[in-house]
C-alpha cells in the first residue's frame, strides 16, 4: 500500500480504543490516518473527542433496528466511508452487528477488538462473562470481522490474569490497558501489508516477505 | 486433612500427567500419595509405568459403552477406589465421561486437566481445535469435574503462545510442559485445603486462612 493506512473508525461510546489508535499515530508507532469516525449513537463522547483532535466525526442514522444497521443505512455508511477514502474499518466499541452491505464493500478489511480470549466469551460483557465463569485468565482479541458475532479470523491476543479480588471494573481496566497496546500493534501489521488470511488462520509475514510480496504484486 | 492427600489416578493412555504427579511427590513438592491407578484400557502404558514405580495399578472392566462406564462398572470403580482409601480422584488423560455414581461418591473431589483454555475448546483434541480456529494463545486448565464435558469450576490455567509454525505436535508438547507443572501445583492447593468452590468460581485461600478454617472445623 502507498502512504499511511486510511482508517475509518466506528464507535458507539467513549472510544478509548479510538483514542489509543490516534495516540499511536501521533507517536509515530502506527502508520495510519484516521479519515473519519462514525457513530450510531448521536451522543457518543467519542464523536466530540475525535472532533477535538481534528478528525471528521459524524453521527449517521441507523434505520429501524436496535442491534444492526438497516440495509439502507449500511449503504449510506459505505458511501460516507468511501467518500472519506477509507481503506480499512476499525470497530472500537461499536455495538451493532455488521451485515452484508458493509461486509462485502470492505471484504477482509474490517477489524474489531473484543475484551475476551475468543472464542471464549463472545458478545456483550466479555470481562463479566469471564469472571462469572470463574476463568483464571482473560484478555483481549483483535480479529477480522465476518458475519458472525466475534467469530472472524484472529490477528492477535493478549492475556491478563484474573486476580482473586477482581471486580468487573478492575478486570476490565487491566484488559483495556492491553487493548490499547494490541489494537495499534495489529493495525500496524495491516498497514505494513503483513497479514494474510488463510482459512481461519491469520499468518503474520515478516516485514521482508511482505515487501517481496508487494513487489511481485504491485496491486497489493 | 491429616497426612498426605490420598489420590486415585484414572488413565487411558500414556499417563504423562500421572508421572508428573508421581515426580512432584518424589521431589517433595506435592504432599500426596497415589493409592491406586485405574485404567479403562487394559493395554494403557500408564499401568505398567505405575507398577514399575511401586503404585498399585489395575484395569477394571467398563461395561458396554464406549464413551462412559456403565452404572454397574462405576459402582465397581468406586468400590476399588474406596478400598484403596482414595480421597481425591485425579483424571490424567482418562477418555470417558464420569457419571452420577462416581460423581456423587466423590462429590467435589474429582479433578481433571484439559489441554485448552476452557471454556474454549472442550472435548477431544483441544490443541488441534485451537490451531484450526487460528487462536494466538492456547494453554491448559485444571478444573473440578462435574456432569458436563470439561465444564467444572476452574482451579488453574496456564497460557502458551501459538507460534506461526506450530503443528499439533509442537503445540501439544509446549502445552504438556505447562500441564506437568500446573497439575501438581493445583493438587498441592487441594492437599493444603486451600480451595473453596463458590458457585462457578474457585477461591484459593492463603495457607494461613486454610489452617484457620481447619482449626475451626476439624472435620473438614
Short mmCIF file of C-alpha atoms in Angstrom, two decimals:
data_model
loop_
_atom_site.label_atom_id
_atom_site.label_comp_id
_atom_site.label_asym_id
_atom_site.label_seq_id
_atom_site.Cartn_x
_atom_site.Cartn_y
_atom_site.Cartn_z
CA UNK A 1 0.00 0.00 0.00
CA UNK A 2 1.17 3.54 -0.68
CA UNK A 3 1.08 6.06 2.14
CA UNK A 4 -0.46 5.64 5.58
CA UNK A 5 -3.34 3.22 6.13
CA UNK A 6 -6.63 5.12 5.61
CA UNK A 7 -8.79 4.17 8.60
CA UNK A 8 -12.45 4.68 9.34
CA UNK A 9 -13.32 4.07 12.98
CA UNK A 10 -16.83 3.04 14.07
CA UNK A 11 -17.79 3.84 17.65
CA UNK A 12 -20.83 3.80 19.93
CA UNK A 13 -19.47 5.18 23.18
CA UNK A 14 -16.38 6.56 24.81
CA UNK A 15 -13.98 5.45 22.08
CA UNK A 16 -10.97 4.74 24.28
CA UNK A 17 -9.57 2.39 21.65
CA UNK A 18 -10.11 5.12 19.05
CA UNK A 19 -8.01 7.38 21.25
CA UNK A 20 -5.33 4.73 21.60
CA UNK A 21 -5.17 4.49 17.81
CA UNK A 22 -4.90 8.27 17.45
CA UNK A 23 -2.21 8.33 20.15
CA UNK A 24 -0.22 5.60 18.40
CA UNK A 25 -0.44 7.54 15.13
CA UNK A 26 0.67 10.71 16.93
CA UNK A 27 3.61 8.84 18.48
CA UNK A 28 4.72 7.53 15.10
CA UNK A 29 4.02 3.91 16.11
CA UNK A 30 1.18 3.40 13.68
CA UNK A 31 1.50 4.42 10.05
CA UNK A 32 -2.15 5.30 9.54
CA UNK A 33 -4.50 8.22 9.22
CA UNK A 34 -8.00 8.26 10.69
CA UNK A 35 -10.05 9.65 7.81
CA UNK A 36 -13.38 9.64 9.62
CA UNK A 37 -15.09 8.47 12.80
CA UNK A 38 -18.71 7.34 12.51
CA UNK A 39 -21.15 6.64 15.31
CA UNK A 40 -24.59 5.08 15.51
CA UNK A 41 -25.14 6.99 18.78
CA UNK A 42 -25.55 10.73 18.39
CA UNK A 43 -24.39 11.45 21.95
CA UNK A 44 -21.31 9.19 21.82
CA UNK A 45 -18.46 11.03 23.62
CA UNK A 46 -16.09 9.57 21.02
CA UNK A 47 -17.51 11.96 18.39
CA UNK A 48 -16.59 15.01 20.46
CA UNK A 49 -13.17 13.56 21.24
CA UNK A 50 -12.47 12.92 17.57
CA UNK A 51 -13.56 16.40 16.53
CA UNK A 52 -11.41 17.95 19.27
CA UNK A 53 -8.46 16.10 17.78
CA UNK A 54 -9.21 17.38 14.29
CA UNK A 55 -10.75 14.17 12.94
CA UNK A 56 -14.02 14.36 10.97
CA UNK A 57 -16.70 12.69 13.07
CA UNK A 58 -20.32 12.08 12.19
CA UNK A 59 -23.46 10.52 13.54
CA UNK A 60 -25.29 8.75 10.73
CA UNK A 61 -28.84 7.42 11.11
CA UNK A 62 -29.13 3.69 11.61
CA UNK A 63 -32.58 2.72 10.42
CA UNK A 64 -35.20 0.92 12.42
CA UNK A 65 -33.25 -1.90 14.12
CA UNK A 66 -31.56 -1.80 17.51
CA UNK A 67 -28.78 -4.36 17.05
CA UNK A 68 -27.79 -3.68 13.44
CA UNK A 69 -27.95 -1.02 10.75
CA UNK A 70 -30.74 -1.31 8.19
CA UNK A 71 -29.64 -2.26 4.67
CA UNK A 72 -30.40 1.27 3.54
CA UNK A 73 -28.33 2.69 6.40
CA UNK A 74 -25.42 0.38 5.60
CA UNK A 75 -25.41 1.76 2.04
CA UNK A 76 -25.20 5.28 3.41
CA UNK A 77 -22.39 4.32 5.84
CA UNK A 78 -20.44 2.73 2.96
CA UNK A 79 -20.96 5.87 0.86
CA UNK A 80 -19.60 8.12 3.62
CA UNK A 81 -16.66 5.81 4.34
CA UNK A 82 -15.73 5.75 0.64
CA UNK A 83 -16.20 9.49 0.34
CA UNK A 84 -13.51 9.85 3.00
CA UNK A 85 -11.20 7.43 1.21
CA UNK A 86 -11.37 4.77 3.93
CA UNK A 87 -9.48 1.56 3.13
CA UNK A 88 -9.89 -0.28 6.42
CA UNK A 89 -12.68 -0.10 9.01
CA UNK A 90 -11.72 -0.48 12.67
CA UNK A 91 -14.57 -1.11 15.10
CA UNK A 92 -13.91 0.43 18.52
CA UNK A 93 -16.76 -0.35 20.85
CA UNK A 94 -19.27 -0.32 18.01
CA UNK A 95 -22.36 -2.02 19.40
CA UNK A 96 -24.10 -3.23 16.26
CA UNK A 97 -23.53 -6.28 14.10
CA UNK A 98 -22.05 -5.54 10.66
CA UNK A 99 -24.07 -7.02 7.81
CA UNK A 100 -23.78 -7.91 4.15
CA UNK A 101 -23.59 -4.46 2.57
CA UNK A 102 -20.65 -3.19 4.62
CA UNK A 103 -19.03 -6.66 4.80
CA UNK A 104 -18.93 -7.01 1.02
CA UNK A 105 -17.88 -3.40 0.39
CA UNK A 106 -14.90 -3.84 2.77
CA UNK A 107 -14.29 -7.57 2.41
CA UNK A 108 -11.31 -8.63 4.52
CA UNK A 109 -10.76 -5.02 5.54
CA UNK A 110 -12.83 -4.74 8.74
CA UNK A 111 -11.28 -5.41 12.13
CA UNK A 112 -12.62 -5.43 15.68
CA UNK A 113 -11.26 -5.62 19.21
CA UNK A 114 -13.06 -7.75 21.79
CA UNK A 115 -12.37 -7.89 25.56
CA UNK A 116 -12.02 -11.67 25.87
CA UNK A 117 -9.86 -14.52 24.66
CA UNK A 118 -12.06 -15.57 21.77
CA UNK A 119 -13.64 -17.97 21.03
CA UNK A 120 -14.38 -17.81 24.77
CA UNK A 121 -16.91 -15.19 25.87
CA UNK A 122 -18.10 -13.55 22.65
CA UNK A 123 -20.84 -10.92 22.66
CA UNK A 124 -21.59 -8.39 25.37
CA UNK A 125 -19.61 -8.03 28.60
CA UNK A 126 -16.79 -10.46 27.81
CA UNK A 127 -14.99 -9.45 31.01
CA UNK A 128 -18.02 -10.14 33.22
CA UNK A 129 -18.62 -13.44 31.45
CA UNK A 130 -15.02 -14.50 32.23
CA UNK A 131 -15.41 -13.55 35.89
CA UNK A 132 -18.78 -15.26 36.22
CA UNK A 133 -17.40 -18.40 34.59
CA UNK A 134 -14.51 -18.45 37.04
CA UNK A 135 -11.81 -18.29 34.36
CA UNK A 136 -8.31 -17.75 35.76
CA UNK A 137 -7.10 -15.98 32.62
CA UNK A 138 -8.82 -13.36 30.49
CA UNK A 139 -7.66 -10.91 27.84
CA UNK A 140 -8.49 -9.35 24.52
CA UNK A 141 -8.59 -10.30 20.86
CA UNK A 142 -8.20 -8.34 17.62
CA UNK A 143 -9.86 -10.12 14.74
CA UNK A 144 -11.17 -9.66 11.23
CA UNK A 145 -14.92 -9.22 11.16
CA UNK A 146 -17.13 -11.75 9.43
CA UNK A 147 -20.87 -12.33 9.52
CA UNK A 148 -20.76 -13.97 12.97
CA UNK A 149 -20.64 -12.50 16.46
CA UNK A 150 -16.90 -12.12 17.21
CA UNK A 151 -16.09 -15.20 15.12
CA UNK A 152 -13.69 -13.87 12.46
CA UNK A 153 -10.02 -14.87 11.97
CA UNK A 154 -7.83 -13.79 14.89
CA UNK A 155 -4.96 -11.33 14.34
CA UNK A 156 -3.67 -11.02 17.90
CA UNK A 157 -4.47 -11.82 21.52
CA UNK A 158 -3.17 -10.54 24.84
CA UNK A 159 -3.60 -12.33 28.16
CA UNK A 160 -4.39 -10.94 31.60
CA UNK A 161 -4.52 -12.99 34.81
CA UNK A 162 -7.77 -12.87 36.75
CA UNK A 163 -6.98 -11.93 40.35
CA UNK A 164 -8.89 -13.31 43.34
CA UNK A 165 -10.31 -9.90 44.26
CA UNK A 166 -11.11 -8.77 40.71
CA UNK A 167 -14.38 -6.99 40.03
CA UNK A 168 -15.75 -6.47 36.55
CA UNK A 169 -14.36 -2.95 36.76
CA UNK A 170 -10.84 -3.84 37.86
CA UNK A 171 -10.54 -6.68 35.37
CA UNK A 172 -11.93 -4.52 32.54
CA UNK A 173 -9.39 -1.80 33.36
CA UNK A 174 -6.44 -4.21 33.14
CA UNK A 175 -7.74 -5.73 29.92
CA UNK A 176 -8.26 -2.23 28.49
CA UNK A 177 -4.58 -1.41 29.04
CA UNK A 178 -3.73 -4.40 26.88
CA UNK A 179 -6.35 -3.45 24.28
CA UNK A 180 -4.76 -0.04 23.92
CA UNK A 181 -1.44 -1.65 23.03
CA UNK A 182 -2.74 -4.57 20.99
CA UNK A 183 -5.04 -2.68 18.64
CA UNK A 184 -2.43 -0.24 17.24
CA UNK A 185 0.05 -3.14 17.02
CA UNK A 186 -2.33 -5.22 14.91
CA UNK A 187 -3.31 -2.24 12.75
CA UNK A 188 0.37 -1.57 12.11
CA UNK A 189 0.77 -5.14 10.80
CA UNK A 190 -2.14 -4.42 8.49
CA UNK A 191 -0.56 -1.10 7.44
CA UNK A 192 2.66 -2.95 6.58
CA UNK A 193 0.72 -5.47 4.49
CA UNK A 194 1.92 -8.29 6.74
CA UNK A 195 -1.36 -10.13 7.37
CA UNK A 196 -2.62 -12.99 5.24
CA UNK A 197 -5.93 -14.71 5.95
CA UNK A 198 -5.51 -18.42 5.32
CA UNK A 199 -8.77 -20.20 6.09
CA UNK A 200 -9.38 -19.43 9.75
CA UNK A 201 -5.73 -18.66 10.48
CA UNK A 202 -4.11 -15.27 10.10
CA UNK A 203 -0.47 -15.54 9.07
CA UNK A 204 1.88 -12.74 10.01
CA UNK A 205 4.55 -12.27 7.35
CA UNK A 206 8.00 -10.93 8.14
CA UNK A 207 8.45 -7.29 7.04
CA UNK A 208 10.80 -8.61 4.32
CA UNK A 209 8.31 -11.17 2.99
CA UNK A 210 5.58 -8.52 2.94
CA UNK A 211 7.82 -6.21 0.90
CA UNK A 212 8.72 -9.01 -1.53
CA UNK A 213 5.03 -9.82 -1.96
CA UNK A 214 4.26 -6.19 -2.69
CA UNK A 215 6.98 -6.01 -5.36
CA UNK A 216 5.70 -9.15 -7.09
CA UNK A 217 2.13 -7.95 -6.93
CA UNK A 218 2.08 -4.16 -7.04
CA UNK A 219 -1.73 -4.12 -6.99
CA UNK A 220 -1.47 -5.12 -3.32
CA UNK B 1 -6.74 -33.15 56.25
CA UNK B 2 -4.34 -35.33 58.15
CA UNK B 3 -1.39 -36.79 56.29
CA UNK B 4 -0.75 -36.70 52.58
CA UNK B 5 -3.63 -36.38 50.09
CA UNK B 6 -4.78 -39.89 49.12
CA UNK B 7 -5.03 -39.82 45.33
CA UNK B 8 -6.56 -42.21 42.84
CA UNK B 9 -5.49 -41.52 39.26
CA UNK B 10 -7.63 -42.55 36.30
CA UNK B 11 -5.82 -43.04 32.98
CA UNK B 12 -6.45 -44.34 29.48
CA UNK B 13 -3.07 -43.96 27.81
CA UNK B 14 0.48 -42.94 28.45
CA UNK B 15 -0.19 -41.19 31.72
CA UNK B 16 2.40 -38.44 31.41
CA UNK B 17 0.46 -36.29 33.86
CA UNK B 18 0.32 -39.26 36.22
CA UNK B 19 4.11 -39.39 36.00
CA UNK B 20 4.36 -35.65 36.63
CA UNK B 21 2.28 -36.13 39.78
CA UNK B 22 4.47 -39.03 40.95
CA UNK B 23 7.59 -36.96 40.20
CA UNK B 24 6.26 -34.00 42.18
CA UNK B 25 5.52 -36.29 45.13
CA UNK B 26 9.02 -37.78 44.85
CA UNK B 27 10.53 -34.28 44.80
CA UNK B 28 8.62 -33.25 47.93
CA UNK B 29 6.61 -30.63 46.02
CA UNK B 30 3.27 -32.38 46.38
CA UNK B 31 2.12 -33.71 49.73
CA UNK B 32 0.16 -36.64 48.34
CA UNK B 33 0.26 -40.37 47.91
CA UNK B 34 -1.03 -42.16 44.84
CA UNK B 35 -3.01 -45.02 46.35
CA UNK B 36 -4.07 -46.61 43.09
CA UNK B 37 -4.07 -46.06 39.32
CA UNK B 38 -7.08 -47.35 37.41
CA UNK B 39 -7.46 -47.67 33.65
CA UNK B 40 -10.36 -48.41 31.33
CA UNK B 41 -7.82 -49.59 28.74
CA UNK B 42 -6.08 -52.86 29.55
CA UNK B 43 -3.04 -52.04 27.41
CA UNK B 44 -2.56 -48.48 28.74
CA UNK B 45 1.19 -47.90 29.15
CA UNK B 46 0.38 -45.88 32.28
CA UNK B 47 -0.49 -49.10 34.12
CA UNK B 48 2.98 -50.56 33.53
CA UNK B 49 4.62 -47.26 34.44
CA UNK B 50 2.68 -47.07 37.69
CA UNK B 51 3.51 -50.66 38.63
CA UNK B 52 7.18 -50.09 37.85
CA UNK B 53 7.09 -47.19 40.31
CA UNK B 54 5.52 -49.31 43.03
CA UNK B 55 1.98 -47.96 42.67
CA UNK B 56 -0.95 -50.43 42.56
CA UNK B 57 -2.43 -50.25 39.05
CA UNK B 58 -5.45 -52.08 37.72
CA UNK B 59 -7.55 -52.42 34.61
CA UNK B 60 -11.20 -52.65 35.58
CA UNK B 61 -13.94 -53.62 33.11
CA UNK B 62 -16.01 -50.75 31.81
CA UNK B 63 -19.31 -52.24 30.72
CA UNK B 64 -20.87 -51.96 27.32
CA UNK B 65 -20.43 -48.25 26.46
CA UNK B 66 -17.53 -46.67 24.61
CA UNK B 67 -17.60 -43.13 26.00
CA UNK B 68 -18.54 -43.80 29.63
CA UNK B 69 -18.52 -46.53 32.24
CA UNK B 70 -21.75 -48.43 32.78
CA UNK B 71 -23.52 -47.75 36.07
CA UNK B 72 -22.53 -51.20 37.26
CA UNK B 73 -18.92 -50.54 36.31
CA UNK B 74 -18.92 -47.16 38.10
CA UNK B 75 -20.04 -48.94 41.27
CA UNK B 76 -17.12 -51.34 40.96
CA UNK B 77 -14.67 -48.44 40.29
CA UNK B 78 -15.96 -46.64 43.39
CA UNK B 79 -15.58 -49.81 45.43
CA UNK B 80 -11.94 -50.25 44.34
CA UNK B 81 -11.12 -46.56 44.89
CA UNK B 82 -12.58 -46.71 48.41
CA UNK B 83 -10.83 -49.98 49.12
CA UNK B 84 -7.55 -48.16 48.46
CA UNK B 85 -8.56 -45.26 50.71
CA UNK B 86 -8.75 -42.72 47.87
CA UNK B 87 -9.93 -39.25 48.91
CA UNK B 88 -9.48 -37.39 45.64
CA UNK B 89 -9.67 -38.64 42.05
CA UNK B 90 -7.34 -37.08 39.50
CA UNK B 91 -8.13 -37.76 35.85
CA UNK B 92 -5.00 -37.92 33.71
CA UNK B 93 -5.93 -38.50 30.11
CA UNK B 94 -8.96 -40.56 31.11
CA UNK B 95 -11.07 -40.75 27.96
CA UNK B 96 -14.52 -41.44 29.39
CA UNK B 97 -17.12 -39.15 30.86
CA UNK B 98 -17.65 -39.54 34.62
CA UNK B 99 -21.27 -40.14 35.58
CA UNK B 100 -23.58 -39.99 38.56
CA UNK B 101 -22.29 -42.91 40.61
CA UNK B 102 -18.67 -41.77 40.76
CA UNK B 103 -19.61 -38.06 40.83
CA UNK B 104 -21.78 -38.47 43.91
CA UNK B 105 -19.37 -40.82 45.69
CA UNK B 106 -16.56 -38.26 45.27
CA UNK B 107 -18.57 -35.04 45.15
CA UNK B 108 -16.25 -32.03 44.81
CA UNK B 109 -13.25 -34.36 44.96
CA UNK B 110 -12.63 -35.14 41.29
CA UNK B 111 -10.26 -33.03 39.22
CA UNK B 112 -9.18 -33.11 35.58
CA UNK B 113 -6.58 -31.47 33.38
CA UNK B 114 -7.53 -30.33 29.88
CA UNK B 115 -5.16 -29.08 27.14
CA UNK B 116 -7.01 -25.84 26.33
CA UNK B 117 -8.02 -22.58 27.95
CA UNK B 118 -11.53 -23.61 28.92
CA UNK B 119 -14.29 -22.77 28.20
CA UNK B 120 -12.62 -22.61 24.76
CA UNK B 121 -12.04 -25.93 23.02
CA UNK B 122 -13.52 -28.56 25.34
CA UNK B 123 -13.64 -32.21 24.35
CA UNK B 124 -11.16 -34.12 22.24
CA UNK B 125 -8.01 -32.60 20.72
CA UNK B 126 -8.15 -29.20 22.41
CA UNK B 127 -4.75 -28.30 20.95
CA UNK B 128 -5.79 -29.12 17.38
CA UNK B 129 -9.04 -27.22 17.87
CA UNK B 130 -7.08 -24.13 18.94
CA UNK B 131 -4.78 -24.38 15.91
CA UNK B 132 -7.65 -24.94 13.48
CA UNK B 133 -9.53 -21.99 14.96
CA UNK B 134 -6.49 -19.78 14.50
CA UNK B 135 -6.19 -18.85 18.19
CA UNK B 136 -3.00 -16.95 19.04
CA UNK B 137 -2.92 -18.24 22.60
CA UNK B 138 -3.56 -21.72 23.94
CA UNK B 139 -2.87 -23.47 27.21
CA UNK B 140 -4.22 -25.85 29.80
CA UNK B 141 -6.81 -25.89 32.56
CA UNK B 142 -7.16 -27.85 35.80
CA UNK B 143 -10.77 -27.99 36.93
CA UNK B 144 -13.17 -29.80 39.19
CA UNK B 145 -15.22 -32.36 37.32
CA UNK B 146 -18.97 -32.01 37.06
CA UNK B 147 -21.54 -33.74 34.86
CA UNK B 148 -20.58 -31.70 31.78
CA UNK B 149 -17.78 -32.09 29.25
CA UNK B 150 -14.89 -30.06 30.72
CA UNK B 151 -17.31 -27.58 32.29
CA UNK B 152 -16.50 -27.74 36.01
CA UNK B 153 -15.13 -24.90 38.18
CA UNK B 154 -11.60 -23.88 37.18
CA UNK B 155 -8.72 -24.24 39.65
CA UNK B 156 -5.84 -23.03 37.49
CA UNK B 157 -4.86 -22.15 33.93
CA UNK B 158 -1.53 -21.75 32.15
CA UNK B 159 -1.06 -19.93 28.85
CA UNK B 160 1.13 -20.83 25.88
CA UNK B 161 1.57 -18.65 22.77
CA UNK B 162 0.71 -20.27 19.46
CA UNK B 163 3.68 -19.83 17.12
CA UNK B 164 3.32 -19.29 13.36
CA UNK B 165 4.96 -22.61 12.52
CA UNK B 166 3.23 -24.66 15.22
CA UNK B 167 1.92 -28.11 14.37
CA UNK B 168 -0.48 -30.01 16.59
CA UNK B 169 2.55 -31.92 17.85
CA UNK B 170 4.75 -28.93 18.66
CA UNK B 171 1.92 -27.02 20.32
CA UNK B 172 0.83 -30.09 22.31
CA UNK B 173 4.40 -30.58 23.53
CA UNK B 174 4.66 -27.00 24.83
CA UNK B 175 1.23 -27.20 26.47
CA UNK B 176 2.21 -30.54 28.05
CA UNK B 177 5.22 -28.92 29.74
CA UNK B 178 2.82 -26.49 31.38
CA UNK B 179 0.39 -29.28 32.28
CA UNK B 180 3.16 -31.12 34.11
CA UNK B 181 3.76 -28.08 36.32
CA UNK B 182 0.16 -26.94 36.71
CA UNK B 183 -1.39 -30.26 37.76
CA UNK B 184 0.87 -30.91 40.78
CA UNK B 185 0.57 -27.24 41.74
CA UNK B 186 -3.25 -27.40 41.80
CA UNK B 187 -3.25 -30.75 43.60
CA UNK B 188 -0.96 -29.25 46.25
CA UNK B 189 -3.51 -26.46 46.85
CA UNK B 190 -6.11 -29.19 47.31
CA UNK B 191 -3.77 -31.08 49.67
CA UNK B 192 -3.35 -27.92 51.74
CA UNK B 193 -7.12 -27.46 51.93
CA UNK B 194 -6.83 -24.10 50.18
CA UNK B 195 -9.55 -24.47 47.52
CA UNK B 196 -13.16 -23.37 48.06
CA UNK B 197 -15.78 -23.82 45.34
CA UNK B 198 -18.04 -20.76 45.36
CA UNK B 199 -20.65 -21.13 42.63
CA UNK B 200 -18.59 -21.37 39.47
CA UNK B 201 -15.54 -19.71 40.97
CA UNK B 202 -12.77 -21.49 42.81
CA UNK B 203 -11.28 -19.34 45.57
CA UNK B 204 -7.72 -20.00 46.62
CA UNK B 205 -7.23 -19.34 50.32
CA UNK B 206 -3.94 -18.24 51.80
CA UNK B 207 -2.13 -21.03 53.64
CA UNK B 208 -2.94 -19.18 56.88
CA UNK B 209 -6.68 -18.89 56.14
CA UNK B 210 -6.80 -22.57 55.22
CA UNK B 211 -5.18 -23.50 58.55
CA UNK B 212 -7.57 -21.27 60.48
CA UNK B 213 -10.53 -22.89 58.71
CA UNK B 214 -9.24 -26.32 59.61
CA UNK B 215 -8.90 -25.41 63.29
CA UNK B 216 -12.45 -24.06 63.44
CA UNK B 217 -13.84 -27.08 61.64
CA UNK B 218 -11.65 -30.09 62.44
CA UNK B 219 -13.90 -32.40 60.42
CA UNK B 220 -13.10 -30.54 57.35
#
